[in-house]
Each structure stands twice: as C-alpha cells, then as structure tokens.
Amino acid sequence: MAERRPFSVTRLPGFTAIAIITFALLYAPIATLVAFSFNGSESIAIWGGFSWRWYAIAWQNTAVQEATVRSLVIAASAAAIAGTVATLAALGTTRTRPFRGQTLIYVLVNQPLMVPEIVTAVALLIFFSGIKLATGYAGLGYLILAHSAFCVPFAYLPIRARLEGMDLSLETAACDLYADRFQTFRHVTLPLMAPGIVAGVMLAFIISLDDVVITEFVKSAGQDTLPTYMLGQLRRAVTPEVNAISTALLALTVLLLTVFFLLTRKRD
Amino acid sequence: MVPEPPPAGNGSSAAPGIAVEARNASKEFGQGEGAMRALDDVSVAIRKGEFFTLLGPSGCGKTTLLRLIAGFDTPTSGTILLNGRDITADPPNRRPVNTVFQSYALFPHLTVLQNIRFGLDMLGRKRAEADARAAEMLALVRLEGFAARRTAQLSGGQQQRVALARALAPAPEVLLLDEPLSALDLKLRKEMQRELKRLQRETGITFVFVTHDQEEALTMSDRIGVMRGGRILQIGGPREIYNQPANRFVADFIGETNFLAGEVEAVEGDLATIGLPCGSLTVPATGLGQGQKVTLAIRPEQVRIGEAEGLPAMITGNVYFGTDTHCHLELAGGAEIVARLQNAADDVAALDEGTSVRVSFAPGSVQVLQD
Ligand SMILES: Nc1ncnc2c1ncn2[C@@H]1O[C@H](COP(=O)(O)OP(=O)(O)OP(=O)(O)O)[C@@H](O)[C@H]1O
Ligand SMILES: [Mg+2]
C-alpha cells in the first residue's frame, strides 16, 4: 500500500515547468553576460567567436587596475573592522548575563539590514561632507568607514550563530582546569568561534566588494571602486570589457561564498 | 601569573583528615517570590582519600552542591572549606578541584593528548613535565594509542576515560564526578564502575561522586550522603545506610523495604514492644515513648517464613526472579509485605498461594522509624 504523504509542493501541477522557468530567468542573464565576456567582436550582442581578448584589455586598463586595488583595499579594511566590531558585539550579546535593552542592541547592530540603503547613503554624504569641509581630509577613510558600518550585521550574524551553538560547559571546563578568563577565551572560545569569524569576515568582504549605492554617494573624485567604475563605463560605449570584469568579480564572489558555505555548514 | 593549586591548608578550624567540607551551605535561585531553594543548610565533611557518593532523586540538589564545591556557583549563605581553608570566594581556576562533567565537555578542537595536558599547561607546568604526566595519565586510563586522535573520533567509553584523565592530570585534591556513567550502556557502565574504583585506589584522590542509582552508590562508595529536597538526610557507609536507614525516605529509596505502621505499647530498657494490627513485636529500640506512632522497616531478605511462631499471614503470590523468589504475604489486619527467598534453598517450592504461614524477622533486622 502506498504511504500517504503530507502535502508536498512538488506534486502540484506545473511544478517542474515553473521551476525550470524560474531558474532560467535567474541564470539566463548571468549566463549571457559570462558568454559574451569571451566574445571576439566589439559587440555585447553579436557573437564573434571565442577569445580572451576582453580579459586582456581589462587587465591592462590602468583605470580598472586602480579601481580593483581600491575595491580590494576598501573591502579588506572594512571586513577587518566589521569583523572585529561584530566579534565584540556577538560576545557582548551571548556571553553576558541577560540585560535590559538586549533586544535594542540587537536591533541597533542589525540596523543597516533594515534602513533603506539610499537613506544611509544620503545621510553619510551629508555627514561626511561636513567633516571633509572641516578637516580637509578627502582620502579613502570615508569609504572604509561607511563600508565597515554596513558590513557589521553581515559579519555579526554568523559569528553570533556560532557562539550560540557552542557548548557552554566547554568554557566551564576550561575554567575548572585552571584557565583564567583570558586563557579561557584564548584557548577555548576563540578557536571554537574562529570558523564563524572567518565566515563573517568573508561575507563582509563580499558585501563591501559589491556595493554601489553608498560608494557612489560617499566617494570623492577619482575614488572609483570596481562597481562604480563599471557603472560609469555603462553610461558610455559598452564593450564586452565590462562583461569580462563582471565575470571575474562573479568568479571571486562564488569562490568566497563556497568557502563561506563550507565553513558555516553543520558538521554532523 | 597562573596560580599553583593552593597547598594543603592548615587552618585552625580544620578537623584533621577532612578534604572538603560544606558548612551550612544554602543556595537559592531567583529572588523574592519566585525564589527556589536548591540547597537548604547542607553540612557535610568529606574525608581525605574517600570515595564519597551523593545519592538522591532528580532535582534534589546534587549538581548544585558539586557546583558550589567546584566554584561554578557561590552559595547564598554558608561556606565551603578545602583542607580547612575557606574557599567560598575563590573562582574555579583557583581551586585544586577538578570536575568530570556528565557531558564530558571535551575540547573538540584539541587532540586527546592536548585535552589531557590542558590543565597542566594552564598551570604553567614545564613542557617535559607536562608531557610525562600526560603520558602517565594516558596509561592510567589505558588509552596509550589514542594520543593524537580528535575526541570526536572516540567511543562514549573512551571519551569518558579522556575526561577522567584530563581531570586527574593536575592531581587535584578532590575530584568531582557528576553522574559520569549515566550516558553509558549497562555493560560499559559496570566496567567503568570498576575502573573508577581502581583509579581512586591508585591515585588516592578524594572522589565526590554523584548518582541517582542506589545500586551504584552501594557498590562503589566508602560513604554515602542521601539527599532529598536540597537537604542531606543521612550520611554513612553503605551497610549503615542500608541496614539502619535514618528515616522512611532513605529506607524506601535504597533497596526494597517493607513498612509496617504501629504504636509503641511498652518500653523496657532498650527493648520496645510495638503493637501491630496482626499482633505485637518486641525489638531493640531507644528513645521511644509509650503510645508513640512508629513505622517498622524490614528488608525483604530478613523476612522468615515458618509454621510455628511469628505473626500470622497468608501467601498471596510468588514472583520468580532467577536467583531468588519474591513471596508476597498478607498479614492479619491487611498489611502486605514481601519476603525474598533464595532459590538455592529448596524449601521454596512448598509455599503455594493461599497457604497460611507465620512470619518472623531476623534478629536485629527491624528498624523503628519515628516519622
Ligand atoms: N541555574 C538554576 N536556576 C534555577 N533553578 C535551578 C538552577 N540550577 C538548578 N536549579 C534547581 O535546583 C534544584 C536542584 O537542581 P540540581 O541540578 O542540583 O539537581 P540534581 O540533584 O543534580 O538533579 P539531577 O539528578 O536531575 O541532575 C532543581 O529543582 C533545579 O530546578
Ligand atoms: Mg544533576
């Protein structure tokens, strides 16, 4: 006798068709973009044979080189700062006695996930322009600070999840075995939360690398990152060079996300 | 920077030979209306080198008392003394006391060897010394080949041994074990019981062992503290606890017991005559007054069934247990008791249901409980 199954969405009529169409819609544009990054001709729509040509051109373009370095510097700095802040915040919200206002702290830490990005962008633009005027400083610091701020929740969530999943009796055991607070943190808590920190930092790195809106508002002249450079290019003549840069960025992101997934996946 | 475990104290108030002591220790969780008294004025002195067991039902405060000794919690009132020195305010890392956790709490990111070395490293022991000690511990728990393994790659029994070795490595004054065997299956459990006794003998360290298994407590302990509702009801050796239970709870919790309600009819010296619905019984007892209501406790193996003398009873059923048979009897007046008869003796077969017999009790086996 056939086993009666509970409701299953996979058995609704048209399920397979809808699934295929959805995936096609999601991935067809990306597939096209990737395919045309290998186009031999000047066009982003007419196929002219396989070639690495646009990768070579992008590689030699000094503007691309500079934007890439800038993007990586900002993303690395922002990821480091956000990772540190998020680690401390996660420790503060999981390794303390429950305190009044804990939920408020949680909301505040995650604020960038909820406030519309354009609002943050405008606010930062106005705020930073005041400081720029007062101090005369116009370096990358503003971008790094802005990126750090909106990267915090992305770093915070995996770190907090890791800390909450940790068996508290391990820290008790360390303390029982003559470790003081610092040694307990150094030899037990930190190594056990490390995968969470790495995952959080990598997520922050990706989010920073990808940002357009806030960067576009906060950057000074000549501070294009890779995404804002590409946006600028698209306003002019479009060549498959943009496809090549996008594909490279995509490859990097997929790589980082794979590592992130491997780190956060439950091992059991 | 890292403290040595403090040396054996010689505090003036220390009774010699006492390793660890709780004095009037109470622990309350929560405050005001919702306060919950997990330990209620507990005093217990555990002797050096003994195997002491805290026995009691779930929720009676065993873990709470261990946590006070380990320093994971501080008592709401009262003091904890180690070798006569007041350690109530010391944090766990300053107490030469180690714990074997019920969940083992092995560090998953360290190897077996690194786990065992952990305490030694935190104490700042020299490398060579720590290596030697860790190797010694591995041998002690018979895990020589497992030094480089991750703890996740070990069986439950092996993890248990690592937890023991890790806690024993710093040579604590007292080892606390919170139901360390409860996660093991019966066979492994029996094996580990013997193993624990051996370790305790070989190391000479004071063990404070927690269990809610009365058989485990009786077979392993030098002394037992029976707990209930945050209090210690009786402290004594296994025989004393079994043969002279202080009250009805202890008698009932440890082993099986027959209870008979009665009233003191007469007192003569240190003999008392107790009136029961089915007759009267003269037993040694002190501190009783005429007319007082008492409960008699008699172990099933002390009940004798005969034909000539004793209290009249009728056999209501037999339950066969292999090594022995439990014979259920109804005394005149309605009280029911159980007699445990060894099957090696061959007078058992004759006792059919409905047979009228007479019941007596082995000399000195009747406990008079005043409740
Ligand atoms: N942190 C805590 N907060 C509130 N109540 C607690 C806390 N720890 C223990 N209790 C309560 O104190 C009582 C004694 O708990 P304890 O853990 O000492 O029992 P136990 O004898 O070890 O029981 P078990 O055999 O189930 O482990 C229980 O009623 C428990 O609910
Ligand atoms: Mg317990």
XYZ file of C-alpha atoms and ligand atoms in Angstrom:
671
model
C 0.000 0.000 0.000
C 1.292 3.421 -0.910
C 2.295 5.548 2.026
C 0.175 8.637 2.483
C 2.384 11.676 2.314
C 1.631 15.059 3.799
C 1.096 17.966 1.435
C 4.009 18.270 -0.959
C 4.552 21.271 -3.181
C 6.479 19.136 -5.680
C 3.279 17.364 -6.664
C 1.330 20.460 -7.661
C 0.596 20.625 -11.392
C 3.163 22.603 -13.344
C 5.732 22.472 -10.561
C 8.561 21.321 -12.824
C 7.750 23.859 -15.546
C 7.620 26.739 -13.081
C 10.875 25.652 -11.518
C 12.639 25.497 -14.865
C 11.330 28.920 -15.944
C 12.337 30.476 -12.624
C 15.865 29.135 -12.807
C 16.115 30.171 -16.456
C 15.061 33.719 -15.580
C 17.549 33.810 -12.718
C 20.520 32.452 -14.587
C 19.998 33.250 -18.285
C 21.118 36.891 -17.944
C 24.194 35.866 -15.982
C 24.968 33.094 -18.451
C 24.691 35.565 -21.340
C 26.942 38.025 -19.557
C 29.557 35.360 -18.950
C 29.307 34.027 -22.520
C 29.787 37.437 -24.110
C 32.786 38.197 -21.923
C 34.536 35.697 -24.213
C 33.234 37.393 -27.369
C 35.832 38.049 -30.064
C 33.961 41.035 -31.523
C 33.295 44.552 -30.193
C 29.635 43.869 -29.661
C 27.891 42.760 -26.497
C 25.113 41.235 -28.572
C 26.632 39.687 -31.717
C 28.822 36.623 -31.237
C 32.229 36.896 -32.917
C 33.981 33.731 -31.810
C 35.728 32.739 -28.543
C 38.528 34.957 -27.286
C 40.267 36.073 -24.063
C 40.653 39.481 -25.693
C 38.470 41.489 -23.292
C 40.103 39.972 -20.244
C 43.468 41.076 -21.616
C 42.153 44.573 -22.306
C 40.608 44.881 -18.854
C 43.796 43.546 -17.287
C 45.877 46.236 -18.986
C 43.422 49.093 -18.337
C 45.023 51.276 -15.663
C 41.631 52.636 -14.575
C 40.434 49.071 -13.972
C 43.653 48.223 -12.179
C 43.306 51.200 -9.865
C 39.615 50.572 -9.196
C 40.359 46.915 -8.432
C 43.103 47.750 -5.972
C 40.876 50.374 -4.363
C 37.968 47.912 -4.095
C 40.185 45.283 -2.514
C 41.743 47.753 -0.066
C 38.329 49.046 0.997
C 36.797 45.567 1.217
C 39.729 44.165 3.200
C 39.774 47.103 5.619
C 36.016 47.158 6.029
C 35.895 43.385 6.531
C 38.617 43.581 9.179
C 36.922 46.430 11.049
C 33.421 44.975 10.740
C 34.742 41.543 11.780
C 36.308 42.973 14.926
C 33.254 45.029 15.855
C 30.924 42.117 15.106
C 33.014 39.694 17.186
C 32.884 42.012 20.172
C 29.164 42.619 19.662
C 28.491 38.890 19.413
C 30.459 38.206 22.599
C 28.611 41.043 24.311
C 25.218 39.672 23.370
C 25.843 35.976 24.054
C 28.445 35.793 26.820
C 26.901 38.147 29.340
C 24.025 37.801 31.733
C 20.800 38.821 30.009
C 20.493 42.564 30.444
C 17.836 45.189 29.920
C 17.913 46.584 26.406
C 19.473 43.492 24.854
C 16.861 43.419 22.115
C 17.524 47.086 21.408
C 21.234 46.337 20.983
C 20.349 43.525 18.621
C 18.183 45.852 16.537
C 20.857 48.559 16.523
C 23.562 46.159 15.355
C 21.352 44.947 12.545
C 20.128 48.420 11.620
C 21.883 48.504 8.201
C 19.809 45.493 7.131
C 16.598 47.414 7.752
C 17.263 51.046 6.830
C 16.982 51.623 3.040
C 20.467 51.865 1.618
C 19.753 55.116 -0.168
C 18.852 56.740 3.159
C 22.131 55.634 4.697
C 23.924 56.855 1.556
C 22.403 60.333 1.677
C 22.949 60.580 5.415
C 26.610 59.622 5.051
C 27.094 62.027 2.153
C 25.825 64.952 4.192
C 27.617 63.864 7.371
C 30.963 63.265 5.674
C 30.852 66.432 3.583
C 30.663 68.413 6.801
C 33.737 66.612 8.134
C 35.533 66.989 4.800
C 34.950 70.708 4.900
C 36.130 70.997 8.481
C 39.233 68.809 8.230
C 40.205 68.974 4.568
C 40.780 65.206 4.581
C 39.455 63.555 1.421
C 41.102 60.124 1.452
C 39.709 56.561 1.348
C 38.904 56.695 5.066
C 35.318 57.781 4.453
C 34.624 54.854 2.159
C 36.292 52.415 4.533
C 34.230 53.714 7.473
C 30.992 53.658 5.507
C 31.619 50.130 4.272
C 32.603 48.947 7.750
C 29.318 50.259 9.108
C 27.004 48.469 6.718
C 29.104 45.277 6.804
C 28.760 44.811 10.589
C 25.457 42.892 10.582
C 26.657 40.554 7.853
C 29.693 39.698 9.936
C 27.687 39.622 13.177
C 25.088 37.041 12.206
C 27.372 34.025 11.501
C 29.601 34.829 14.498
C 26.651 35.042 16.828
C 25.188 31.823 15.433
C 28.497 30.089 16.112
C 28.690 31.383 19.685
C 25.114 30.407 20.424
C 25.708 26.906 19.125
C 28.757 26.450 21.361
C 28.503 24.174 24.396
C 28.922 26.478 27.398
C 30.225 23.631 29.527
C 33.452 23.801 27.470
C 34.203 27.221 28.918
C 33.242 25.981 32.366
C 35.603 23.032 31.895
C 38.457 25.332 30.878
C 37.892 27.427 33.982
C 37.807 24.259 36.078
C 41.176 23.320 34.572
C 42.884 26.463 35.906
C 42.383 28.748 32.889
C 41.628 32.354 33.850
C 39.130 34.394 31.831
C 41.652 35.471 29.244
C 43.120 31.978 28.825
C 39.627 30.517 28.505
C 38.901 32.975 25.724
C 42.271 32.480 24.056
C 42.394 28.662 24.219
C 38.732 27.645 24.020
C 36.233 30.319 22.990
C 38.295 31.931 20.245
C 39.421 28.746 18.455
C 35.865 27.411 18.574
C 34.336 30.605 17.225
C 37.052 31.087 14.585
C 35.107 29.473 11.726
C 32.255 31.888 12.466
C 34.624 34.845 12.407
C 36.189 33.757 9.110
C 32.739 33.264 7.619
C 31.561 36.652 8.866
C 34.655 38.447 7.580
C 34.288 36.831 4.182
C 30.651 37.747 3.940
C 31.521 41.335 4.882
C 34.254 41.315 2.232
C 31.830 40.229 -0.483
C 29.181 42.733 0.561
C 31.731 45.546 0.507
C 33.179 44.493 -2.833
C 29.726 44.576 -4.356
C 28.453 47.911 -3.046
C 27.386 50.637 -5.479
C 24.846 52.939 -3.866
C 26.686 54.051 -0.738
C 30.040 54.132 -2.536
C 28.644 56.279 -5.330
C 27.410 58.854 -2.801
C 30.396 58.844 -0.449
C 33.363 58.645 -2.852
C 35.389 61.716 -3.752
C 36.578 62.433 -7.302
C 38.955 59.752 -8.570
C 37.884 57.180 -5.956
C 36.049 54.765 -8.214
C 35.730 51.198 -6.984
C 35.220 48.400 -9.461
C 31.405 48.530 -9.325
C 31.205 52.331 -9.636
C 33.805 52.268 -12.446
C 31.654 49.755 -14.305
C 28.576 51.884 -13.745
C 30.470 54.828 -15.229
C 31.533 52.752 -18.233
C 27.987 51.635 -18.937
C 26.924 55.235 -19.375
C 29.347 55.459 -22.318
C 30.143 52.968 -25.065
C 29.534 49.473 -23.809
C 32.085 46.816 -24.777
C 32.486 43.233 -23.576
C 35.232 44.563 -21.287
C 32.507 45.207 -18.697
C 31.367 41.614 -19.149
C 34.887 40.414 -18.511
C 35.235 42.457 -15.298
C 31.787 41.326 -14.129
C 32.640 37.711 -14.772
C 35.892 37.999 -12.850
C 34.019 39.587 -9.937
C 31.399 36.857 -10.128
C 34.083 34.165 -10.041
C 35.690 35.721 -6.963
C 32.331 36.013 -5.194
C 31.344 32.440 -5.963
C 34.695 31.256 -4.652
C 34.316 33.187 -1.409
C 30.710 32.080 -0.965
C 31.728 28.460 -1.430
C 34.304 28.783 1.323
C 31.705 30.576 3.469
C 29.239 27.752 2.924
C 31.814 25.110 3.796
C 32.700 26.949 6.995
C 29.171 27.514 8.272
C 27.724 24.161 7.301
C 26.908 21.939 10.236
C 29.398 19.138 10.594
C 27.477 16.141 11.765
C 50.741 34.634 36.793
C 48.953 31.299 36.959
C 48.428 30.084 40.491
C 49.597 26.706 41.647
C 46.743 24.854 43.249
C 46.964 26.215 46.778
C 48.889 23.884 49.085
C 47.125 21.819 51.673
C 45.866 24.279 54.238
C 46.338 24.006 57.977
C 43.522 26.267 59.056
C 42.857 26.194 62.767
C 39.259 25.006 62.419
C 40.166 22.059 60.209
C 39.301 18.670 61.502
C 42.258 16.531 60.505
C 41.589 14.223 57.602
C 38.786 16.297 56.123
C 39.391 17.135 52.460
C 36.396 19.227 51.614
C 33.563 20.492 53.700
C 30.321 22.383 53.212
C 29.135 24.263 56.288
C 25.512 25.319 56.433
C 25.579 25.840 52.706
C 22.369 27.107 51.114
C 21.739 28.025 47.524
C 18.741 29.919 46.257
C 17.957 30.544 42.627
C 15.863 33.571 41.771
C 14.756 36.261 44.136
C 11.753 37.239 46.208
C 8.520 35.398 45.434
C 9.931 33.085 42.780
C 12.987 32.111 44.816
C 13.818 28.434 44.722
C 15.880 26.813 47.446
C 18.022 24.204 45.704
C 20.191 23.569 48.776
C 18.925 24.037 52.292
C 21.505 24.367 55.060
C 23.688 21.487 53.951
C 26.654 20.473 56.079
C 28.879 17.635 55.026
C 32.544 16.804 55.650
C 34.237 14.581 53.115
C 37.321 12.715 54.317
C 40.674 12.646 52.566
C 41.025 9.800 50.119
C 37.484 8.524 50.422
C 35.009 7.647 47.738
C 32.020 9.727 48.749
C 28.730 9.470 46.910
C 25.883 11.948 46.822
C 22.749 9.938 46.179
C 19.256 11.221 45.650
C 16.397 11.575 43.217
C 16.423 14.018 40.320
C 16.285 17.664 41.355
C 17.380 17.100 44.950
C 20.387 19.419 44.622
C 23.295 17.045 43.918
C 24.640 19.015 40.976
C 24.125 22.270 42.846
C 26.277 21.032 45.740
C 29.016 19.885 43.344
C 28.963 23.262 41.593
C 29.437 25.002 44.921
C 32.467 22.819 45.660
C 33.893 23.359 42.155
C 33.260 27.101 42.391
C 30.947 27.427 39.392
C 28.366 28.884 41.771
C 28.661 30.635 45.103
C 26.410 29.689 47.993
C 23.688 32.125 49.028
C 24.869 31.502 52.572
C 27.325 29.184 54.280
C 30.924 28.307 53.495
C 32.938 25.797 51.517
C 36.234 24.673 53.025
C 39.097 22.838 51.411
C 41.588 21.359 53.853
C 40.086 23.681 56.408
C 40.663 26.800 54.319
C 37.650 28.906 53.370
C 37.483 28.852 49.544
C 33.927 30.148 49.207
C 35.046 33.242 47.279
C 37.713 31.588 45.104
C 36.971 31.213 41.392
C 37.104 27.657 39.936
C 40.551 28.194 38.401
C 41.998 28.862 41.853
C 40.632 25.687 43.413
C 42.644 22.465 43.288
C 39.425 20.656 42.484
C 38.615 19.172 39.086
C 35.362 18.005 37.580
C 34.320 15.184 35.288
C 31.260 16.557 33.534
C 28.252 14.461 32.687
C 28.561 15.553 29.049
C 32.370 15.066 29.315
C 32.880 18.615 27.885
C 35.996 17.541 25.975
C 37.500 20.282 23.823
C 36.572 19.342 20.258
C 39.346 21.402 18.673
C 42.093 19.626 20.618
C 43.503 16.122 20.431
C 43.208 13.605 23.242
C 46.711 14.468 24.426
C 46.078 18.215 24.262
C 42.878 17.740 26.233
C 44.723 15.878 28.956
C 47.516 18.452 29.012
C 45.139 21.402 29.198
C 45.116 21.803 32.974
C 48.886 21.295 33.205
C 49.512 23.902 30.514
C 47.227 26.403 32.215
C 49.121 25.835 35.464
C 52.294 26.715 33.575
C 53.962 23.344 34.100
C 57.200 22.785 32.217
C 56.810 21.123 28.856
C 58.731 17.975 29.688
C 56.928 17.600 32.985
C 53.516 18.046 31.364
C 54.417 15.566 28.623
C 55.456 12.965 31.157
C 52.370 13.489 33.289
C 50.035 13.324 30.279
C 51.658 10.081 29.129
C 51.227 8.689 32.637
C 47.532 9.645 32.584
C 47.020 8.054 29.160
C 48.468 4.843 30.537
C 46.365 5.099 33.686
C 43.145 5.180 31.666
C 44.542 2.694 29.127
C 44.400 4.932 26.068
C 48.075 4.869 25.088
C 47.422 4.558 21.367
C 44.938 7.404 21.176
C 47.048 10.465 21.988
C 46.777 12.075 18.553
C 43.079 11.385 17.982
C 40.377 14.031 17.894
C 37.888 13.491 20.693
C 35.013 13.202 18.206
C 36.631 10.015 16.895
C 36.272 8.210 20.230
C 33.522 5.997 21.596
C 31.492 7.068 24.616
C 33.560 4.945 26.990
C 36.811 6.264 25.562
C 35.620 9.870 25.848
C 34.755 9.117 29.438
C 38.317 7.949 30.060
C 39.762 11.063 28.441
C 37.551 13.210 30.652
C 38.835 11.306 33.684
C 42.460 11.568 32.620
C 42.074 15.280 31.929
C 40.588 15.912 35.354
C 43.155 13.726 37.150
C 46.233 15.088 35.349
C 46.707 18.176 37.554
C 46.468 15.866 40.617
C 43.575 17.723 42.249
C 42.856 17.450 45.965
C 39.305 16.465 45.153
C 37.752 15.023 42.001
C 34.083 15.779 41.396
C 32.104 13.409 39.176
C 28.571 14.384 38.176
C 26.742 11.249 37.044
C 29.678 10.348 34.818
C 28.309 6.924 33.928
C 24.728 7.789 33.089
C 25.355 8.084 29.339
C 26.880 4.606 29.081
C 25.095 1.346 28.421
C 24.803 -1.189 31.206
C 27.814 -3.348 30.355
C 30.186 -0.424 29.841
C 28.802 1.127 32.956
C 29.712 -1.875 35.109
C 33.168 -1.854 33.565
C 33.634 1.856 34.251
C 32.428 1.414 37.830
C 35.312 -0.985 38.449
C 37.631 1.315 36.518
C 36.670 4.294 38.678
C 37.273 2.338 41.868
C 40.677 1.290 40.557
C 41.591 4.871 39.621
C 40.544 6.101 43.010
C 42.611 3.440 44.769
C 45.664 4.034 42.604
C 45.625 7.809 42.844
C 44.408 8.137 46.414
C 42.463 11.258 45.394
C 39.223 12.109 47.198
C 36.295 11.356 44.892
C 32.911 13.022 45.235
C 30.604 11.052 43.015
C 27.031 11.921 42.121
C 24.442 9.372 41.127
C 20.768 8.662 41.456
C 21.395 4.939 41.126
C 21.273 3.378 44.587
C 22.998 0.177 43.498
C 25.893 2.155 42.034
C 26.155 4.086 45.290
C 26.140 0.954 47.454
C 28.729 -0.919 45.427
C 31.228 1.888 44.925
C 31.209 4.146 47.942
C 33.114 4.349 51.180
C 30.383 6.628 52.431
C 27.097 7.855 51.014
C 25.168 11.065 51.597
C 21.499 10.583 50.815
C 19.835 13.792 49.642
C 16.274 14.889 49.207
C 14.758 18.297 48.503
C 18.004 20.214 48.998
C 18.906 18.522 52.295
C 21.196 15.691 53.306
C 19.092 13.160 55.193
C 21.734 10.664 56.213
C 25.463 10.177 55.861
C 27.035 6.804 56.428
C 28.716 3.747 54.968
C 26.735 1.589 52.534
C 25.959 -1.017 55.224
C 24.842 1.567 57.709
C 22.623 3.317 55.173
C 21.144 0.019 54.099
C 20.741 -1.618 57.486
C 19.974 1.400 59.636
C 18.173 3.921 57.451
C 17.529 7.116 59.389
C 14.031 7.589 58.058
C 11.381 6.261 55.794
C 12.657 8.082 52.690
C 16.146 6.587 52.975
C 14.749 3.130 53.684
C 12.468 3.379 50.690
C 14.973 4.962 48.285
C 17.710 2.435 48.948
C 16.755 -1.091 48.136
C 13.318 -2.506 48.795
C 11.705 -2.248 52.181
C 8.569 -3.429 53.926
C 6.905 -0.806 56.070
C 4.548 -1.644 58.913
C 2.699 1.054 60.816
C 2.427 0.504 64.558
C 2.277 2.030 68.005
C 4.593 1.665 70.998
C 2.860 -0.426 73.655
C 5.587 -0.733 76.235
C 9.217 0.248 76.751
C 11.578 -1.827 78.907
C 15.197 -0.717 78.943
C 16.347 -0.747 75.363
C 13.583 -3.043 74.213
C 10.270 -1.777 72.959
C 7.092 -3.666 72.272
C 5.329 -2.412 69.175
C 1.693 -3.132 68.606
C 0.644 -4.001 65.078
C -2.829 -4.910 63.768
C -1.652 -8.505 63.474
C -0.013 -8.869 66.859
C 2.911 -7.378 68.704
C 6.654 -7.415 68.274
C 9.453 -6.749 70.722
C 12.503 -5.104 69.170
C 15.590 -3.253 70.367
C 14.998 0.490 70.180
C 15.750 3.587 72.189
C 14.192 6.992 72.613
C 10.611 5.852 72.276
C 7.644 6.783 74.434
C 4.580 4.739 75.120
C 1.736 5.429 72.691
C 4.049 6.863 70.065
C 3.251 6.079 66.421
C 6.160 4.480 64.578
C 6.920 2.727 61.326
C 8.809 -0.540 61.235
C 11.117 -1.087 58.281
C 12.169 -4.611 57.384
C 14.215 -5.647 54.337
C 12.551 -8.439 52.303
C 15.577 -10.740 52.730
C 15.166 -10.548 56.525
C 11.648 -11.912 56.494
C 11.432 -15.557 57.635
C 8.510 -17.755 56.793
C 7.727 -20.609 59.125
C 4.871 -22.525 60.713
C 5.495 -22.426 64.423
C 5.965 -18.879 65.659
C 5.544 -15.327 64.478
C 2.807 -13.175 63.021
C 0.011 -14.943 61.193
C -0.033 -14.327 57.446
C -1.248 -15.745 54.181
C 0.703 -16.139 50.960
C -0.871 -14.110 48.155
C 1.609 -14.728 45.366
C 5.108 -15.659 44.247
C 7.271 -13.874 41.690
C 10.250 -15.768 40.338
C 13.453 -13.725 39.747
C 16.034 -16.378 38.899
C 18.385 -16.018 41.834
C 15.520 -15.514 44.235
C 11.760 -15.567 44.587
C 9.676 -12.731 45.981
C 6.931 -14.101 48.127
C 4.040 -11.693 48.720
C 2.230 -12.067 52.025
C -0.780 -10.509 53.651
C -0.603 -10.136 57.390
C -3.671 -10.368 59.529
C -5.139 -6.846 59.578
C -4.391 -6.300 55.899
C -0.746 -5.111 55.759
C 1.201 -6.513 52.823
C 4.860 -7.472 52.934
C 7.358 -9.122 50.639
C 9.814 -11.840 51.581
C 12.820 -12.553 49.390
C 13.745 -16.190 49.364
C 16.995 -17.520 47.969
C 16.287 -20.091 45.300
C 19.360 -22.078 46.276
C 17.460 -23.264 49.334
C 14.863 -25.854 48.397
C 12.070 -25.085 50.858
C 10.598 -22.530 48.463
C 8.536 -24.749 46.240
C 6.179 -25.727 49.005
C 4.752 -22.238 49.502
C 1.596 -22.153 47.446
C -0.783 -19.253 47.167
C -3.349 -19.258 49.937
C -1.138 -21.152 52.397
C -1.399 -19.868 55.973
C 2.021 -19.318 57.494
C 3.750 -17.471 60.287
C 6.170 -14.656 59.638
C 9.146 -13.648 61.752
C 12.080 -11.325 61.257
C 15.795 -11.971 61.605
C 17.160 -10.709 64.932
C 18.196 -7.062 64.757
C 16.692 -6.554 61.338
C 13.682 -4.472 62.347
C 14.286 -0.725 62.176
C 11.993 1.511 64.160
C 11.474 4.785 62.281
C 9.898 7.735 64.055
C 8.337 9.934 61.448
N 20.501 27.801 37.402
C 19.361 27.449 38.008
N 18.322 28.309 38.076
C 17.181 27.959 38.691
N 16.964 26.789 39.287
C 17.957 25.886 39.270
C 19.203 26.169 38.626
N 20.004 25.079 38.770
C 19.271 24.180 39.455
N 18.051 24.653 39.757
C 17.015 23.947 40.517
O 17.573 23.472 41.693
C 17.112 22.163 42.003
C 18.292 21.229 42.185
O 18.934 21.096 40.940
P 20.171 20.138 40.721
O 20.616 20.332 39.323
O 21.166 20.365 41.786
O 19.501 18.710 40.882
P 20.183 17.281 40.765
O 20.062 16.629 42.084
O 21.533 17.396 40.188
O 19.188 16.560 39.756
P 19.517 15.550 38.558
O 19.678 14.190 39.162
O 18.272 15.629 37.725
O 20.722 16.050 37.862
C 16.202 21.761 40.871
O 14.874 21.894 41.309
C 16.513 22.728 39.777
O 15.367 23.011 39.040
Mg 22.398 16.876 38.313
